Amino acid sequence: MHPAVESFLAKPAADAPAGPLRALWHAAHGDWTAAHEIAQASEDRDSAWVHAYLHREEGDQWNAEYWYRRAGKPVFKGSLEDEREAMIATLLV
């Protein structure tokens, strides 16, 4: 795991920035519902990207593909863990 991602995930949720990164923090810690509520609350592309990931994690591929399109991102073909790590690394920049 990338050191910046590992450091981010080791912090408490309250230290995660609001929005997509906080949603990914919750997803990484097993709280899909909190992650989904955060991702669903915003209309920006990064939130749509996280929303896509969450529906992919849920197994709802059709809904995930819809959110990938809204985010302007291709459907990720690797593992959920690899996607989540790549998303966090990208959003931390």
PDB file of C-alpha atoms in Angstrom:
ATOM      1  CA  MET A   1       0.000   0.000   0.000  1.00  0.00           C
ATOM      2  CA  HIS A   2       1.189   3.492  -0.828  1.00  0.00           C
ATOM      3  CA  PRO A   3       2.536   5.178   2.368  1.00  0.00           C
ATOM      4  CA  ALA A   4       0.293   8.244   1.978  1.00  0.00           C
ATOM      5  CA  VAL A   5      -2.774   6.027   1.646  1.00  0.00           C
ATOM      6  CA  GLU A   6      -1.727   3.941   4.639  1.00  0.00           C
ATOM      7  CA  SER A   7      -1.187   7.078   6.722  1.00  0.00           C
ATOM      8  CA  PHE A   8      -4.564   8.486   5.645  1.00  0.00           C
ATOM      9  CA  LEU A   9      -6.404   5.295   6.599  1.00  0.00           C
ATOM     10  CA  ALA A  10      -4.660   5.095   9.983  1.00  0.00           C
ATOM     11  CA  LYS A  11      -6.126   8.448  11.073  1.00  0.00           C
ATOM     12  CA  PRO A  12      -9.560   8.808  12.682  1.00  0.00           C
ATOM     13  CA  ALA A  13     -12.509   9.569  10.390  1.00  0.00           C
ATOM     14  CA  ALA A  14     -12.802  13.056  11.840  1.00  0.00           C
ATOM     15  CA  ASP A  15      -9.364  13.868  10.395  1.00  0.00           C
ATOM     16  CA  ALA A  16     -10.432  12.881   6.876  1.00  0.00           C
ATOM     17  CA  PRO A  17     -11.504  15.808   4.691  1.00  0.00           C
ATOM     18  CA  ALA A  18     -15.236  16.047   4.104  1.00  0.00           C
ATOM     19  CA  GLY A  19     -16.602  14.563   0.915  1.00  0.00           C
ATOM     20  CA  PRO A  20     -15.176  11.804  -1.271  1.00  0.00           C
ATOM     21  CA  LEU A  21     -12.097  11.108   0.849  1.00  0.00           C
ATOM     22  CA  ARG A  22     -14.152  10.732   3.998  1.00  0.00           C
ATOM     23  CA  ALA A  23     -16.496   8.387   2.113  1.00  0.00           C
ATOM     24  CA  LEU A  24     -13.503   6.269   1.053  1.00  0.00           C
ATOM     25  CA  TRP A  25     -12.218   6.258   4.638  1.00  0.00           C
ATOM     26  CA  HIS A  26     -15.549   4.808   5.782  1.00  0.00           C
ATOM     27  CA  ALA A  27     -15.554   2.290   2.931  1.00  0.00           C
ATOM     28  CA  ALA A  28     -12.057   1.117   3.864  1.00  0.00           C
ATOM     29  CA  HIS A  29     -13.200   0.678   7.466  1.00  0.00           C
ATOM     30  CA  GLY A  30     -16.248  -1.386   6.568  1.00  0.00           C
ATOM     31  CA  ASP A  31     -18.987   1.221   6.895  1.00  0.00           C
ATOM     32  CA  TRP A  32     -20.588   1.078   3.445  1.00  0.00           C
ATOM     33  CA  THR A  33     -23.715   2.924   4.575  1.00  0.00           C
ATOM     34  CA  ALA A  34     -21.824   5.970   5.883  1.00  0.00           C
ATOM     35  CA  ALA A  35     -19.644   5.980   2.761  1.00  0.00           C
ATOM     36  CA  HIS A  36     -22.692   5.825   0.495  1.00  0.00           C
ATOM     37  CA  GLU A  37     -24.516   8.616   2.348  1.00  0.00           C
ATOM     38  CA  ILE A  38     -21.493  10.902   1.941  1.00  0.00           C
ATOM     39  CA  ALA A  39     -20.960  10.065  -1.739  1.00  0.00           C
ATOM     40  CA  GLN A  40     -24.649  10.457  -2.501  1.00  0.00           C
ATOM     41  CA  ALA A  41     -24.844  13.889  -0.840  1.00  0.00           C
ATOM     42  CA  SER A  42     -22.731  15.659  -3.487  1.00  0.00           C
ATOM     43  CA  GLU A  43     -23.063  16.161  -7.231  1.00  0.00           C
ATOM     44  CA  ASP A  44     -19.367  16.611  -8.106  1.00  0.00           C
ATOM     45  CA  ARG A  45     -17.406  14.173 -10.276  1.00  0.00           C
ATOM     46  CA  ASP A  46     -15.196  12.887  -7.437  1.00  0.00           C
ATOM     47  CA  SER A  47     -18.269  11.978  -5.384  1.00  0.00           C
ATOM     48  CA  ALA A  48     -19.775  10.257  -8.434  1.00  0.00           C
ATOM     49  CA  TRP A  49     -16.524   8.288  -8.802  1.00  0.00           C
ATOM     50  CA  VAL A  50     -16.719   7.132  -5.185  1.00  0.00           C
ATOM     51  CA  HIS A  51     -20.414   6.378  -5.664  1.00  0.00           C
ATOM     52  CA  ALA A  52     -19.470   4.151  -8.627  1.00  0.00           C
ATOM     53  CA  TYR A  53     -16.890   2.308  -6.535  1.00  0.00           C
ATOM     54  CA  LEU A  54     -19.410   1.734  -3.744  1.00  0.00           C
ATOM     55  CA  HIS A  55     -22.000   0.236  -6.088  1.00  0.00           C
ATOM     56  CA  ARG A  56     -19.303  -1.941  -7.616  1.00  0.00           C
ATOM     57  CA  GLU A  57     -18.418  -3.097  -4.090  1.00  0.00           C
ATOM     58  CA  GLU A  58     -22.097  -3.794  -3.478  1.00  0.00           C
ATOM     59  CA  GLY A  59     -22.226  -5.937  -6.622  1.00  0.00           C
ATOM     60  CA  ASP A  60     -24.617  -3.613  -8.467  1.00  0.00           C
ATOM     61  CA  GLN A  61     -22.635  -3.381 -11.713  1.00  0.00           C
ATOM     62  CA  TRP A  62     -25.341  -1.589 -13.713  1.00  0.00           C
ATOM     63  CA  ASN A  63     -25.612   1.188 -11.118  1.00  0.00           C
ATOM     64  CA  ALA A  64     -21.817   1.362 -10.805  1.00  0.00           C
ATOM     65  CA  GLU A  65     -21.473   1.849 -14.566  1.00  0.00           C
ATOM     66  CA  TYR A  66     -23.997   4.689 -14.441  1.00  0.00           C
ATOM     67  CA  TRP A  67     -21.920   6.471 -11.760  1.00  0.00           C
ATOM     68  CA  TYR A  68     -18.649   5.876 -13.609  1.00  0.00           C
ATOM     69  CA  ARG A  69     -20.217   7.646 -16.615  1.00  0.00           C
ATOM     70  CA  ARG A  70     -21.335  10.541 -14.382  1.00  0.00           C
ATOM     71  CA  ALA A  71     -17.783  10.762 -13.026  1.00  0.00           C
ATOM     72  CA  GLY A  72     -16.248  10.652 -16.500  1.00  0.00           C
ATOM     73  CA  LYS A  73     -14.153   7.639 -15.490  1.00  0.00           C
ATOM     74  CA  PRO A  74     -13.732   4.223 -17.070  1.00  0.00           C
ATOM     75  CA  VAL A  75     -15.089   1.201 -15.200  1.00  0.00           C
ATOM     76  CA  PHE A  76     -12.224  -0.124 -13.082  1.00  0.00           C
ATOM     77  CA  LYS A  77     -11.261  -3.683 -13.977  1.00  0.00           C
ATOM     78  CA  GLY A  78      -8.961  -4.547 -11.036  1.00  0.00           C
ATOM     79  CA  SER A  79      -9.719  -5.474  -7.453  1.00  0.00           C
ATOM     80  CA  LEU A  80     -11.818  -3.309  -5.177  1.00  0.00           C
ATOM     81  CA  GLU A  81      -8.817  -2.798  -2.898  1.00  0.00           C
ATOM     82  CA  ASP A  82      -6.634  -1.641  -5.798  1.00  0.00           C
ATOM     83  CA  GLU A  83      -9.319   0.750  -6.977  1.00  0.00           C
ATOM     84  CA  ARG A  84      -9.900   2.195  -3.513  1.00  0.00           C
ATOM     85  CA  GLU A  85      -6.163   2.713  -2.991  1.00  0.00           C
ATOM     86  CA  ALA A  86      -5.776   4.390  -6.399  1.00  0.00           C
ATOM     87  CA  MET A  87      -8.762   6.638  -5.698  1.00  0.00           C
ATOM     88  CA  ILE A  88      -7.418   7.715  -2.305  1.00  0.00           C
ATOM     89  CA  ALA A  89      -3.947   8.377  -3.742  1.00  0.00           C
ATOM     90  CA  THR A  90      -5.446  10.474  -6.538  1.00  0.00           C
ATOM     91  CA  LEU A  91      -7.753  12.464  -4.253  1.00  0.00           C
ATOM     92  CA  LEU A  92      -5.023  13.129  -1.674  1.00  0.00           C
ATOM     93  CA  VAL A  93      -3.030  15.137  -4.230  1.00  0.00           C
TER      94      VAL A  93
END
